[in-house]
Coordinates of C-alpha atoms in Angstrom, one line a residue:
X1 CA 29.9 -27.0 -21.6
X2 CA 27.4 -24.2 -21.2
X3 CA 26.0 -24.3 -17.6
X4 CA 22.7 -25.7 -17.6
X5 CA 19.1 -25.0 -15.1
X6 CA 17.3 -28.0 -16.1
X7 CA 17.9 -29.9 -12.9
X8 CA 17.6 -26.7 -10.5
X9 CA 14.9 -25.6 -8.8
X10 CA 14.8 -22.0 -10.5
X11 CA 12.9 -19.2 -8.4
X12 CA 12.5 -15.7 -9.8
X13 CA 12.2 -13.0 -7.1
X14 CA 11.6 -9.0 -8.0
X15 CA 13.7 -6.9 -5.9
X16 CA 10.8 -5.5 -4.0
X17 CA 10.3 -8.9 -2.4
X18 CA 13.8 -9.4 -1.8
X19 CA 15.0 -6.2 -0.3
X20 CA 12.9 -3.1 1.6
X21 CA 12.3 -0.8 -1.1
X22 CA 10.4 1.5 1.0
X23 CA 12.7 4.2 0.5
X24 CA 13.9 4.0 -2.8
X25 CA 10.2 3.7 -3.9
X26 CA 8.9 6.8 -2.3
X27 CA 11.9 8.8 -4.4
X28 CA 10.4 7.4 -7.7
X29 CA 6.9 7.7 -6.8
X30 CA 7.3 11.7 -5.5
X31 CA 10.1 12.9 -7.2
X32 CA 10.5 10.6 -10.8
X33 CA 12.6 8.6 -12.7
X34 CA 15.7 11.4 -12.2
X35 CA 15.8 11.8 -8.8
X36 CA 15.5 8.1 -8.6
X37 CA 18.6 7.6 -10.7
X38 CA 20.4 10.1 -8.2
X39 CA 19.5 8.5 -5.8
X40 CA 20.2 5.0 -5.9
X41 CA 23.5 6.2 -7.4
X42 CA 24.2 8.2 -4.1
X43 CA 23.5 5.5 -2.3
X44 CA 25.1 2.5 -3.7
X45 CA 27.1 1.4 -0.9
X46 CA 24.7 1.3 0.9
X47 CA 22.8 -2.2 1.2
X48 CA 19.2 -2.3 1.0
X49 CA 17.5 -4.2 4.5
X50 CA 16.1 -7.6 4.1
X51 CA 12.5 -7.7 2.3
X52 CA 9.6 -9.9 2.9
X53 CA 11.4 -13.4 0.9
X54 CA 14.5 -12.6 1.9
X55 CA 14.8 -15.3 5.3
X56 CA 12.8 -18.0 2.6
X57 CA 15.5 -16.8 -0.1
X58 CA 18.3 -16.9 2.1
X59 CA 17.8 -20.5 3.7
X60 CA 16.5 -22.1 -0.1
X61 CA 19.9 -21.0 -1.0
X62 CA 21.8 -22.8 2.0
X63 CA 21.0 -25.7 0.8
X64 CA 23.5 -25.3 -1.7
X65 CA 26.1 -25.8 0.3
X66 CA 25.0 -29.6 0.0
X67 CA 25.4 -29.4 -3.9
X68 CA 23.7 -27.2 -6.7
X69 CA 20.5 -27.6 -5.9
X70 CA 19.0 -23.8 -6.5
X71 CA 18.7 -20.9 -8.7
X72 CA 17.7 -17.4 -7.5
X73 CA 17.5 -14.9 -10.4
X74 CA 16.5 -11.2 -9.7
X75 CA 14.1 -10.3 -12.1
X76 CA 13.9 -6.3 -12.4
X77 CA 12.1 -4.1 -14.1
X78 CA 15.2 -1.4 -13.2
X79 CA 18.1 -0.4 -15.8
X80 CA 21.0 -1.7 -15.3
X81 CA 22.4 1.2 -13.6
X82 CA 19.5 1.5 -11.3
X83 CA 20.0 -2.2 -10.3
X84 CA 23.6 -1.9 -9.4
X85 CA 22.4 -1.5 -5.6
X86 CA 20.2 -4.5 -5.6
X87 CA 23.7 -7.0 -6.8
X88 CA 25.6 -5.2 -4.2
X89 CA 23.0 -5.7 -1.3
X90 CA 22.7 -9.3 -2.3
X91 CA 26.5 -9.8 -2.0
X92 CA 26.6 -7.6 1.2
X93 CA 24.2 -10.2 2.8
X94 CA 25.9 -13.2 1.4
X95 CA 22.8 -14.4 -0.8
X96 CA 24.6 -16.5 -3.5
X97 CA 22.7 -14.6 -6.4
X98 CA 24.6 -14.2 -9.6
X99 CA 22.5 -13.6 -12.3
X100 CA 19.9 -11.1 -13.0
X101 CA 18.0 -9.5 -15.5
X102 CA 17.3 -5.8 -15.4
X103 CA 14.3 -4.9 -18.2
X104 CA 14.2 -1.0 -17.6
X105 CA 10.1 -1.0 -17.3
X106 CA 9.5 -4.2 -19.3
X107 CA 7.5 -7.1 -17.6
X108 CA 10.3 -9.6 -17.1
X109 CA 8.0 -12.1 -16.2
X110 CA 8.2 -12.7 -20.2
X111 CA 11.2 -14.4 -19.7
X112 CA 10.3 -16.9 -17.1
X113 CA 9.9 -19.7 -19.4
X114 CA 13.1 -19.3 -20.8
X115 CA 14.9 -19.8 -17.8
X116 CA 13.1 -22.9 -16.4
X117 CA 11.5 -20.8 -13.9
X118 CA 8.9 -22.5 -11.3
X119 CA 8.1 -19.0 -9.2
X120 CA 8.3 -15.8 -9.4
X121 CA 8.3 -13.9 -6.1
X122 CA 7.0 -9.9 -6.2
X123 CA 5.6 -7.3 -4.2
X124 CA 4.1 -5.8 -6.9
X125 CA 0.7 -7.2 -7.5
X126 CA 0.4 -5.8 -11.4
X127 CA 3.1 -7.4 -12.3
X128 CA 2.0 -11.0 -10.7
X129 CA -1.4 -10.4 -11.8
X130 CA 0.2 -10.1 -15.2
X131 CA 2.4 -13.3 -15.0
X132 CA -0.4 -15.4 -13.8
X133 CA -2.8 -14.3 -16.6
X134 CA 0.4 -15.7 -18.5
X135 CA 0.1 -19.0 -17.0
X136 CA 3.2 -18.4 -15.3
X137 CA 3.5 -19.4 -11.5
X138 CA 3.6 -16.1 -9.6
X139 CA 2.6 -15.1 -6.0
X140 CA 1.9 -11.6 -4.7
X141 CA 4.4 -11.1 -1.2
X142 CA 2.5 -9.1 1.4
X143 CA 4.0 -7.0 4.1
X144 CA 4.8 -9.6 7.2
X145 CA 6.6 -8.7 11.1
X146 CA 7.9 -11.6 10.8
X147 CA 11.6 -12.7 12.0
X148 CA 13.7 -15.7 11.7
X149 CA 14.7 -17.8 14.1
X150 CA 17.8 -20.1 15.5
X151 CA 16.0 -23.3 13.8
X152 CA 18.0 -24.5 10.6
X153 CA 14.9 -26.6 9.0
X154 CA 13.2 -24.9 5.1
X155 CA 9.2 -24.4 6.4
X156 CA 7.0 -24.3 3.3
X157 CA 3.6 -23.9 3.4
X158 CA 0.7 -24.1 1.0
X159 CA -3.1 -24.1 0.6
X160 CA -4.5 -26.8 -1.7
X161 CA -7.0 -25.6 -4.0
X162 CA -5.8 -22.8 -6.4
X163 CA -2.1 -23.1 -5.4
X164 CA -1.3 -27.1 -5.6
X165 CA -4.5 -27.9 -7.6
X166 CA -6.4 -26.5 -10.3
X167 CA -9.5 -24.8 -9.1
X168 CA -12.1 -27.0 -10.3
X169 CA -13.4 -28.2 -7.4
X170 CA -12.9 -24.7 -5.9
X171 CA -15.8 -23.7 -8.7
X172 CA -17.9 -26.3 -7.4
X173 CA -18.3 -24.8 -3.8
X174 CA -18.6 -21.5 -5.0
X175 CA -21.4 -22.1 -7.1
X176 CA -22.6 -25.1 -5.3
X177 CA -21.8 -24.7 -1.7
X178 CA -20.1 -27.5 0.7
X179 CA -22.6 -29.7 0.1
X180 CA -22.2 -30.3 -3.1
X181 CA -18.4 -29.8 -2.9
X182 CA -18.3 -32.7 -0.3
X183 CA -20.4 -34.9 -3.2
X184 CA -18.2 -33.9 -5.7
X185 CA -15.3 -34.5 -4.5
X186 CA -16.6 -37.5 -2.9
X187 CA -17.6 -39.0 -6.2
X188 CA -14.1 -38.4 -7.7
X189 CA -12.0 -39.1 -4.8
X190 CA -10.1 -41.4 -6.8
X191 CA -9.2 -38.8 -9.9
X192 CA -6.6 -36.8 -9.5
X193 CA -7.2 -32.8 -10.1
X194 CA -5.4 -30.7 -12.4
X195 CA -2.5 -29.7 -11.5
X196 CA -2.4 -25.6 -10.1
X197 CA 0.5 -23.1 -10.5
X198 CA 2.8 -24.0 -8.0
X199 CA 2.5 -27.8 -8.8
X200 CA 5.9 -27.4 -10.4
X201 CA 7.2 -25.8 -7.6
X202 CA 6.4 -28.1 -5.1
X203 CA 7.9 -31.0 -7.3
X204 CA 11.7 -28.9 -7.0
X205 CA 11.7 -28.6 -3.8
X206 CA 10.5 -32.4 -3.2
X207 CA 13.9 -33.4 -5.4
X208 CA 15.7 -31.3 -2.8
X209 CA 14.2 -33.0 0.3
X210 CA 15.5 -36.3 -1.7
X211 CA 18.9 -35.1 -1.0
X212 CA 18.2 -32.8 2.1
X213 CA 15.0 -34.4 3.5
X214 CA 15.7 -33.3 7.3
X215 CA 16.9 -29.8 5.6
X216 CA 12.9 -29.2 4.6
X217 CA 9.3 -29.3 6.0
X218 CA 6.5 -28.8 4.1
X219 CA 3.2 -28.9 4.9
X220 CA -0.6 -28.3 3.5
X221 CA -2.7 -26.0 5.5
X222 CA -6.3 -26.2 3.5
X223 CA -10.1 -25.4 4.4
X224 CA -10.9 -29.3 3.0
X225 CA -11.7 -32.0 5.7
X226 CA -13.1 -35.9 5.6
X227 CA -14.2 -36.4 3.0
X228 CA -12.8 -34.3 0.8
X229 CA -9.2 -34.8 1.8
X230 CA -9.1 -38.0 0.4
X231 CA -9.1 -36.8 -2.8
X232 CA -6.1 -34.2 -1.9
X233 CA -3.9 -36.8 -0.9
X234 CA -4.5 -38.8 -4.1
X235 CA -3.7 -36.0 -6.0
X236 CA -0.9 -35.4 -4.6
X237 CA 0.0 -39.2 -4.7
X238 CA -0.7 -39.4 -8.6
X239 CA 1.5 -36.5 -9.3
X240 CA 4.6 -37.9 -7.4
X241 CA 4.8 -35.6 -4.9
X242 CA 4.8 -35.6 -0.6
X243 CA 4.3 -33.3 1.8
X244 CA 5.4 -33.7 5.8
X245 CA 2.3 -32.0 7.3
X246 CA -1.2 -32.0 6.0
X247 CA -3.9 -29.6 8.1
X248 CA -7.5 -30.0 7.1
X249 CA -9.3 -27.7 8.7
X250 CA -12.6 -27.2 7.7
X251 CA -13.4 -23.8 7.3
X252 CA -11.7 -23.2 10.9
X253 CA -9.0 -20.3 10.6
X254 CA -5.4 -20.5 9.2
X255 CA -3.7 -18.1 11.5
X256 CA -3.6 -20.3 14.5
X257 CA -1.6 -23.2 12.7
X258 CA 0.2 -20.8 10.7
X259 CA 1.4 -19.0 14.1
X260 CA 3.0 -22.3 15.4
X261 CA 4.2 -24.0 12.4
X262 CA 5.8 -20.2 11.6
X263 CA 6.7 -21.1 7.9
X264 CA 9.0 -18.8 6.3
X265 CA 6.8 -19.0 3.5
X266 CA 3.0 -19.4 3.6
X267 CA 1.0 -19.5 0.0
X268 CA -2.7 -19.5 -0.5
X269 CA -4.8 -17.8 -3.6
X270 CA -7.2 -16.0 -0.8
X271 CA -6.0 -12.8 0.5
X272 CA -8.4 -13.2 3.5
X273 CA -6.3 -16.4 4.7
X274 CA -2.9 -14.5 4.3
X275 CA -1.5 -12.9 8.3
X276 CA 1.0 -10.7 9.1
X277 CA 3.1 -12.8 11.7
X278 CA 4.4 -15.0 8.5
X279 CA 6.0 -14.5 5.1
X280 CA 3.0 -14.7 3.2
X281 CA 2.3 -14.8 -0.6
X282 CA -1.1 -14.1 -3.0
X283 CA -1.4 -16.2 -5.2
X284 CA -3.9 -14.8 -7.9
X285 CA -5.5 -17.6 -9.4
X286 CA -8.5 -19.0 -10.4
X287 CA -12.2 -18.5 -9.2
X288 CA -11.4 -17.0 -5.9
X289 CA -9.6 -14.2 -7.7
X290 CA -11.8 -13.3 -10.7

């Protein structure tokens, strides 16, 4: 029987979130697509350094060690040839990534749906853009000091509006203020909003946490408090899912939570919430980003 990634979590990542492309890029960008070839070619024994995703990456695919649980699947826009290195440096490191596809300047984000995909992970913000104009879950990674620590424990972070929900109520305060969001979402507390892009993704990794729960943390940083954080918690309680923390901070800053909980991955669809001292990822979507 044909293997199957129906029951996976499936997560796409682009090499240039996975591995420090620095390098390598600069070639391409000064010199062109020859002098690239030659050079990746020189230097294929040579591993690429961890990138950005690469501690989220590398602990999401631990869990595997419990039972098939997860799917990472470079999605390139190299040749094949020119992708060699990125295989190699994912076997150097002992990332159990198998599969790839490799679309020699063709968005591979086209073929997300075909492999059950529920993220796709880039530091290229065209080609996020792109997906998420798709309707395809995608996040933007930004540059980060972050480094990994001794504890074994998954930290995923989120915003709320515009990452886990639709941005619906997101429209409301923009146009309306906090005033009128509060009414809003006051009035509706009890209806759950649409779904956002990483909805999806959130519901994988809460199967994992059913077989892994003290393998996972997840939390909810968002900019909503009492009494719009009723309606968050029924949202997330009409769609099935849980999170372990939920922070409701009221227009205070991220950064000081974000600095202790120290998740390896932090997503939000406002660039202005998004720190260096954690993994962070853009999310492009919705209001905020138009």
């Amino acid at each position: 029987m044909a293997p199957s990634l129906d029951n996976l979590l499936v997560v796409g990542v682009a090499s240039s979130a996975l591995f420090d492309l620095e390098q390598s890029d600069a070639v391409f960008t000064t010199e062109g697509e020859q002098a690239y070839r030659a050079y990746q070619e020189a230097h294929l024994a040579e591993p690429f350094a961890a990138g950005v995703a690469f501690p989220f990456l590398r602990r999401l695919l631990r869990l595997n060690a419990l039972a098939p649980l997860v799917e990472v699947i470079v999605l390139s826009r190299n040749s094949p040839d020119t992708g060699l290195r990125i295989l190699r440096s994912a076997a150097h490191h002992g990332l159990g990534i198998t599969r790839a596809i490799f679309t020699e300047g063709r968005a591979a984000h086209e073929f997300m749906p075909a492999l059950n995909m529920s993220l796709f992970l880039s530091a290229n913000e065209n080609d996020v853009r792109k997906a998420t104009l798709a309707g395809l879950p995608a996040g933007q990674v930004l540059k980060s000091s972050f480094r990994d620590d001794d504890d074994p424990a998954l930290r995923i972070a989120f915003d709320f509006d515009g990452v886990l929900a639709g941005d619906a109520s997101e429209r409301i305060y923009q146009s309306g203020g906090l005033d009128q969001f509060q009414r809003h979402e006051a009035t509706n507390v009890v209806t759950p909003l649409d779904p956002g892009p990483l909805r999806n993704f959130l519901a994988g990794v809460n199967r994992i946490q059913r077989q892994a729960e003290d393998r996972i943390r997840v939390s909810v940083v968002t900019a909503r408090s009492a009494p719009a954080h009723e309606r968050a918690i029924n949202s997330l309680k009409a769609w099935g899912l849980t999170v372990n923390d939920a922070f409701f901070l009221g227009g205070l800053e991220k950064a000081p939570i974000l600095d202790v909980l120290k998740p390896h991955i932090f997503f939000d669809d406002q660039r202005g919430h998004l720190i260096q001292t954690v993994p962070c990822v853009h999310v492009p979507f919705g209001v905020t980003n138009e």
